[in-house]
Amino acid sequence: MKLGVVMDPIQTINFKKDSTLAMMLEAQSKNHQIFYIKTDSLFIDSGTAYASSSNIQLRNDPSDWFSLDEEKIIKLSELDAILMRQDPPFNSDYIYNTYVLEMALREGVHVFNNPRSLRDCNEKVFATEFPQCCTKHLVTSKKNLLTNFVLEHKDTVIKPLDGMGGASIFRLKSNDPNLNVILETITDHFSQKVMIQEYIPEISDGDKRILIINGEPMVAAIARIPAEGELRGNLAAGASAVARSLTERDMWICKEVGPSLVEKGLLLVGLDIIGDYLTEINVTSPTCFKEYKELCDIDVAKVFIEAVEEFSK
């Protein structure tokens, strides 16, 4: 295949952890030609989708993991498939890129994940479509609703809708003297919607990441255990990763969510589960490929690239 990969600057990635690199190394091992596309290089010219791109060669070497050919402008329709791996924040630039990729999709290119679904399925709000899987939650910018939620549930977690890696997540209790200032800050003085959820004490046992490919979960989970004194089960926030077997509840949640993922063209998704509850559905650039390989001996990159090949026939 001619495989395009839209991603943030490759020279800035964490070699030891980066899942997009794992995908590209696997694709290269299968002799696919890989086109590196920076997130700011997608454009539309007179109704046709283009990008500035470079052929890239990958190496499994932490000191020298890539080299690039000369950058050239290509029609995206020249590619067989495109992997959209731009990290959040999910801002206007991200949305505009999905418009370009949706045009490429109409021109016959297979795009993973589906650009329209990337726009439609906010990673926090999408989980609320499955209330049977979630703890009590609220999405709003209204001060009185947020305050009443904290007072009713006593111990809560509040977070922005467009972040990643645990950024700007607060644990908020009803007796917190900073209640009002935290609400003001995270909502930008009650002008931006946020999500607030009941605090789930099982976070101490880890925030489980379950990767799902074409609606089917991997047969294990990666639990991110918060660092000492931390609330957040995010590897970017210092959490440590351990392998976990899937519980019956985990498998039930995957079955509840899986058919919708397939219907929406979300080939690769990461479910976040704390205790018995679904907290997020990660659709933009799900990670933990390398943790699955190291801790569970599950080669997610291989499974994923095989699925891309199958869907791109």
Short mmCIF file of C-alpha atoms in Angstrom, two decimals:
data_model
loop_
_atom_site.label_atom_id
_atom_site.label_comp_id
_atom_site.label_asym_id
_atom_site.label_seq_id
_atom_site.Cartn_x
_atom_site.Cartn_y
_atom_site.Cartn_z
CA MET A 1 0.00 0.00 0.00
CA LYS A 2 0.79 3.67 -0.19
CA LEU A 3 0.07 4.60 3.41
CA GLY A 4 -0.17 8.21 4.60
CA VAL A 5 0.32 8.98 8.28
CA VAL A 6 -0.88 12.35 9.59
CA MET A 7 0.93 12.99 12.86
CA ASP A 8 2.58 15.58 15.07
CA PRO A 9 6.32 16.19 14.46
CA ILE A 10 8.06 12.83 14.48
CA GLN A 11 11.25 14.27 15.94
CA THR A 12 9.35 15.17 19.15
CA ILE A 13 7.83 11.77 19.90
CA ASN A 14 8.78 9.58 22.86
CA PHE A 15 10.55 6.72 21.10
CA LYS A 16 9.95 4.26 23.95
CA LYS A 17 6.20 4.91 24.15
CA ASP A 18 4.92 6.11 20.79
CA SER A 19 2.16 3.97 19.27
CA THR A 20 2.21 5.73 15.89
CA LEU A 21 5.86 4.77 15.50
CA ALA A 22 4.94 1.17 16.30
CA MET A 23 2.29 1.28 13.56
CA MET A 24 4.72 2.66 11.00
CA LEU A 25 7.46 0.17 11.85
CA GLU A 26 4.95 -2.67 11.42
CA ALA A 27 3.70 -1.25 8.11
CA GLN A 28 7.26 -0.84 6.86
CA SER A 29 8.05 -4.45 7.78
CA LYS A 30 5.26 -5.43 5.38
CA ASN A 31 6.83 -3.37 2.58
CA HIS A 32 4.20 -0.65 2.56
CA GLN A 33 5.39 2.75 1.33
CA ILE A 34 4.86 5.29 4.09
CA PHE A 35 4.16 8.99 3.51
CA TYR A 36 4.80 11.23 6.52
CA ILE A 37 2.29 14.11 6.65
CA LYS A 38 2.60 16.90 9.21
CA THR A 39 -0.65 18.18 10.68
CA ASP A 40 -0.24 21.66 9.17
CA SER A 41 0.38 20.39 5.62
CA LEU A 42 -3.11 19.24 4.61
CA PHE A 43 -4.92 21.55 2.23
CA ILE A 44 -7.70 21.82 -0.36
CA ASP A 45 -7.10 23.32 -3.79
CA SER A 46 -10.14 23.84 -6.03
CA GLY A 47 -12.05 20.91 -4.57
CA THR A 48 -9.16 18.45 -4.37
CA ALA A 49 -7.41 17.27 -1.19
CA TYR A 50 -3.62 17.63 -1.09
CA ALA A 51 -0.75 17.49 1.40
CA SER A 52 2.93 18.21 1.57
CA SER A 53 4.48 14.85 2.40
CA SER A 54 7.74 12.96 2.54
CA ASN A 55 8.57 9.33 2.09
CA ILE A 56 9.86 8.17 5.46
CA GLN A 57 12.15 5.33 6.47
CA LEU A 58 11.86 4.06 10.03
CA ARG A 59 14.41 2.38 12.27
CA ASN A 60 13.95 0.73 15.65
CA ASP A 61 16.79 2.80 17.05
CA PRO A 62 16.20 5.19 19.98
CA SER A 63 18.99 7.51 18.82
CA ASP A 64 18.07 7.59 15.12
CA TRP A 65 14.56 6.36 14.34
CA PHE A 66 13.71 8.03 11.02
CA SER A 67 14.96 9.67 7.87
CA LEU A 68 12.93 11.67 5.37
CA ASP A 69 13.08 12.11 1.63
CA GLU A 70 12.45 15.48 0.01
CA GLU A 71 9.04 16.92 0.80
CA LYS A 72 6.63 16.96 -2.14
CA ILE A 73 3.03 17.95 -2.72
CA ILE A 74 0.76 14.99 -3.47
CA LYS A 75 -2.92 14.48 -4.09
CA LEU A 76 -4.27 12.47 -1.18
CA SER A 77 -6.15 10.37 -3.75
CA GLU A 78 -2.77 8.90 -4.75
CA LEU A 79 -2.70 7.08 -1.40
CA ASP A 80 -4.46 3.81 -0.59
CA ALA A 81 -5.02 4.60 3.07
CA ILE A 82 -4.38 7.36 5.61
CA LEU A 83 -3.92 7.02 9.37
CA MET A 84 -5.09 10.14 11.22
CA ARG A 85 -2.87 10.28 14.31
CA GLN A 86 -2.95 13.97 15.25
CA ASP A 87 -3.01 14.35 19.01
CA PRO A 88 -5.54 16.57 20.80
CA PRO A 89 -6.32 19.31 21.69
CA PHE A 90 -9.39 18.93 19.55
CA ASN A 91 -9.39 22.51 18.29
CA SER A 92 -10.42 24.28 15.09
CA ASP A 93 -7.20 23.19 13.33
CA TYR A 94 -8.02 19.56 14.09
CA ILE A 95 -11.55 19.99 12.76
CA TYR A 96 -10.32 21.63 9.55
CA ASN A 97 -7.95 18.71 8.98
CA THR A 98 -10.89 16.31 9.22
CA TYR A 99 -12.60 18.27 6.44
CA VAL A 100 -9.60 17.70 4.17
CA LEU A 101 -9.47 14.02 5.09
CA GLU A 102 -13.20 13.66 4.50
CA MET A 103 -12.67 15.00 0.99
CA ALA A 104 -9.93 12.38 0.51
CA LEU A 105 -12.37 9.75 1.71
CA ARG A 106 -14.85 10.82 -0.96
CA GLU A 107 -12.03 10.57 -3.51
CA GLY A 108 -11.60 6.89 -2.65
CA VAL A 109 -8.93 6.89 0.06
CA HIS A 110 -9.51 4.76 3.17
CA VAL A 111 -9.09 6.96 6.26
CA PHE A 112 -8.70 5.58 9.79
CA ASN A 113 -10.38 6.68 11.93
CA ASN A 114 -13.31 8.02 9.89
CA PRO A 115 -12.93 11.84 9.79
CA ARG A 116 -16.63 12.55 10.35
CA SER A 117 -16.68 10.29 13.39
CA LEU A 118 -13.56 11.98 14.76
CA ARG A 119 -15.56 15.22 14.68
CA ASP A 120 -18.75 13.70 16.05
CA CYS A 121 -17.30 11.59 18.85
CA ASN A 122 -15.76 13.82 21.47
CA GLU A 123 -13.70 11.53 23.67
CA LYS A 124 -15.44 12.55 26.88
CA VAL A 125 -18.98 13.17 25.60
CA PHE A 126 -19.10 10.05 23.39
CA ALA A 127 -18.99 7.90 26.52
CA THR A 128 -22.27 9.47 27.67
CA GLU A 129 -24.05 7.71 24.78
CA PHE A 130 -23.65 4.57 26.91
CA PRO A 131 -25.04 5.73 30.29
CA GLN A 132 -25.55 2.11 31.33
CA CYS A 133 -21.75 1.79 31.35
CA CYS A 134 -20.95 5.04 33.16
CA THR A 135 -21.06 6.44 36.66
CA LYS A 136 -23.16 9.56 37.35
CA HIS A 137 -21.98 12.46 35.20
CA LEU A 138 -22.88 15.89 33.90
CA VAL A 139 -21.76 17.97 30.89
CA THR A 140 -22.46 21.67 31.31
CA SER A 141 -20.99 25.13 31.80
CA LYS A 142 -23.67 26.28 34.27
CA LYS A 143 -22.39 27.23 37.72
CA ASN A 144 -25.49 26.13 39.62
CA LEU A 145 -25.62 22.71 37.95
CA LEU A 146 -21.94 22.06 38.60
CA THR A 147 -22.15 23.25 42.19
CA ASN A 148 -25.25 21.16 42.89
CA PHE A 149 -23.57 18.09 41.40
CA VAL A 150 -20.58 18.48 43.72
CA LEU A 151 -22.82 19.07 46.74
CA GLU A 152 -24.98 16.04 45.92
CA HIS A 153 -22.21 13.55 45.15
CA LYS A 154 -19.66 14.93 47.68
CA ASP A 155 -16.57 13.63 45.83
CA THR A 156 -16.18 14.32 42.10
CA VAL A 157 -13.74 14.65 39.21
CA ILE A 158 -14.01 17.53 36.73
CA LYS A 159 -12.18 17.84 33.41
CA PRO A 160 -12.18 19.82 30.14
CA LEU A 161 -13.70 18.23 27.04
CA ASP A 162 -10.76 18.82 24.71
CA GLY A 163 -7.65 17.78 26.64
CA MET A 164 -5.44 14.71 26.80
CA GLY A 165 -2.85 13.13 29.07
CA GLY A 166 -4.66 14.13 32.26
CA ALA A 167 -4.29 17.88 31.66
CA SER A 168 -6.47 20.15 33.88
CA ILE A 169 -8.25 17.32 35.73
CA PHE A 170 -9.34 18.19 39.26
CA ARG A 171 -10.75 16.15 42.13
CA LEU A 172 -13.38 18.35 43.70
CA LYS A 173 -15.08 17.70 47.07
CA SER A 174 -18.11 19.45 48.48
CA ASN A 175 -16.10 20.98 51.33
CA ASP A 176 -13.27 22.24 49.12
CA PRO A 177 -12.65 25.94 49.90
CA ASN A 178 -11.46 26.37 46.29
CA LEU A 179 -14.70 25.04 44.80
CA ASN A 180 -15.77 28.27 43.16
CA VAL A 181 -12.37 29.27 41.80
CA ILE A 182 -11.79 25.80 40.32
CA LEU A 183 -15.18 25.90 38.59
CA GLU A 184 -14.48 29.42 37.30
CA THR A 185 -11.05 28.43 36.00
CA ILE A 186 -11.92 25.17 34.26
CA THR A 187 -15.03 26.63 32.59
CA ASP A 188 -13.35 29.95 31.68
CA HIS A 189 -15.84 31.79 33.89
CA PHE A 190 -18.68 29.45 32.97
CA SER A 191 -18.37 29.97 29.21
CA GLN A 192 -16.99 26.49 28.31
CA LYS A 193 -18.71 23.17 28.88
CA VAL A 194 -16.86 20.60 31.00
CA MET A 195 -17.52 17.08 32.24
CA ILE A 196 -17.96 16.27 35.90
CA GLN A 197 -18.26 12.71 37.19
CA GLU A 198 -18.59 10.93 40.49
CA TYR A 199 -15.16 10.09 41.89
CA ILE A 200 -14.43 6.38 41.48
CA PRO A 201 -12.25 5.13 44.39
CA GLU A 202 -11.00 2.18 42.29
CA ILE A 203 -8.69 4.63 40.50
CA SER A 204 -6.12 3.49 43.07
CA ASP A 205 -6.15 0.11 41.26
CA GLY A 206 -5.57 1.81 37.94
CA ASP A 207 -7.29 3.46 34.98
CA LYS A 208 -7.66 0.54 32.55
CA ARG A 209 -7.01 1.12 28.85
CA ILE A 210 -8.59 -1.48 26.59
CA LEU A 211 -7.70 -1.18 22.92
CA ILE A 212 -10.43 -2.20 20.47
CA ILE A 213 -9.81 -2.91 16.78
CA ASN A 214 -12.83 -3.24 14.47
CA GLY A 215 -15.13 -3.62 17.48
CA GLU A 216 -13.12 -6.42 19.11
CA PRO A 217 -11.12 -5.82 22.31
CA MET A 218 -7.64 -7.06 22.95
CA VAL A 219 -7.74 -9.95 25.44
CA ALA A 220 -6.13 -7.90 28.21
CA ALA A 221 -6.01 -4.35 29.54
CA ILE A 222 -3.23 -1.96 30.51
CA ALA A 223 -3.94 -0.45 33.93
CA ARG A 224 -2.30 2.93 34.55
CA ILE A 225 -1.62 3.17 38.30
CA PRO A 226 -1.46 6.78 39.55
CA ALA A 227 1.82 7.94 41.03
CA GLU A 228 2.05 8.54 44.78
CA GLY A 229 -0.19 11.47 45.72
CA GLU A 230 -1.67 11.66 42.21
CA LEU A 231 -5.29 11.46 41.08
CA ARG A 232 -4.61 10.88 37.38
CA GLY A 233 -4.10 7.47 35.84
CA ASN A 234 -2.28 8.82 32.79
CA LEU A 235 1.17 7.67 31.73
CA ALA A 236 1.88 11.27 30.73
CA ALA A 237 1.19 12.26 34.35
CA GLY A 238 3.62 9.74 35.80
CA ALA A 239 1.37 6.69 36.17
CA SER A 240 2.93 3.23 35.94
CA ALA A 241 1.58 0.53 33.63
CA VAL A 242 0.64 -3.03 34.62
CA ALA A 243 -1.20 -5.79 32.77
CA ARG A 244 -4.73 -6.75 33.81
CA SER A 245 -7.06 -9.53 32.72
CA LEU A 246 -10.45 -8.39 31.44
CA THR A 247 -13.24 -8.74 33.96
CA GLU A 248 -16.77 -9.81 33.02
CA ARG A 249 -17.82 -6.18 33.43
CA ASP A 250 -14.99 -5.04 31.11
CA MET A 251 -16.11 -7.49 28.44
CA TRP A 252 -19.74 -6.43 28.85
CA ILE A 253 -18.79 -2.76 28.36
CA CYS A 254 -16.81 -3.66 25.23
CA LYS A 255 -19.84 -5.52 23.83
CA GLU A 256 -22.11 -2.56 24.59
CA VAL A 257 -19.82 -0.11 22.82
CA GLY A 258 -18.29 -2.25 20.04
CA PRO A 259 -21.12 -2.26 17.46
CA SER A 260 -21.35 1.54 17.52
CA LEU A 261 -17.61 1.83 16.89
CA VAL A 262 -17.86 -0.40 13.81
CA GLU A 263 -20.90 1.49 12.52
CA LYS A 264 -19.06 4.82 12.84
CA GLY A 265 -15.88 3.63 11.11
CA LEU A 266 -13.78 3.89 14.26
CA LEU A 267 -11.29 1.14 13.53
CA LEU A 268 -9.01 1.81 16.51
CA VAL A 269 -10.39 2.96 19.84
CA GLY A 270 -9.15 3.00 23.42
CA LEU A 271 -11.72 2.55 26.17
CA ASP A 272 -10.83 3.94 29.59
CA ILE A 273 -12.45 2.05 32.47
CA ILE A 274 -12.06 2.76 36.18
CA GLY A 275 -13.47 0.05 38.42
CA ASP A 276 -16.74 -0.95 36.80
CA TYR A 277 -17.29 2.27 34.85
CA LEU A 278 -16.51 3.55 31.37
CA THR A 279 -15.02 7.05 31.68
CA GLU A 280 -13.77 7.91 28.16
CA ILE A 281 -13.73 6.59 24.60
CA ASN A 282 -10.47 7.64 22.97
CA VAL A 283 -10.83 7.93 19.18
CA THR A 284 -8.17 10.45 18.08
CA SER A 285 -4.80 8.77 18.69
CA PRO A 286 -5.17 5.86 21.14
CA THR A 287 -1.90 4.73 22.69
CA CYS A 288 -0.44 1.87 24.78
CA PHE A 289 0.71 -0.28 21.83
CA LYS A 290 4.16 -0.71 23.33
CA GLU A 291 2.79 -1.40 26.81
CA TYR A 292 0.58 -4.16 25.37
CA LYS A 293 3.62 -5.66 23.65
CA GLU A 294 5.90 -5.49 26.69
CA LEU A 295 3.40 -6.42 29.43
CA CYS A 296 0.86 -8.67 27.67
CA ASP A 297 2.83 -10.00 24.69
CA ILE A 298 0.05 -8.69 22.43
CA ASP A 299 1.27 -7.12 19.18
CA VAL A 300 -1.44 -4.50 18.67
CA ALA A 301 0.49 -2.87 15.80
CA LYS A 302 0.38 -6.14 13.85
CA VAL A 303 -3.36 -6.61 14.48
CA PHE A 304 -4.05 -3.00 13.53
CA ILE A 305 -2.04 -2.94 10.29
CA GLU A 306 -3.65 -6.23 9.24
CA ALA A 307 -7.05 -4.60 9.78
CA VAL A 308 -5.99 -1.56 7.73
CA GLU A 309 -4.86 -3.89 4.94
CA GLU A 310 -8.17 -5.77 5.02
CA PHE A 311 -10.30 -2.60 4.91
CA SER A 312 -8.15 -1.06 2.17
CA LYS A 313 -8.54 -3.89 -0.36
#
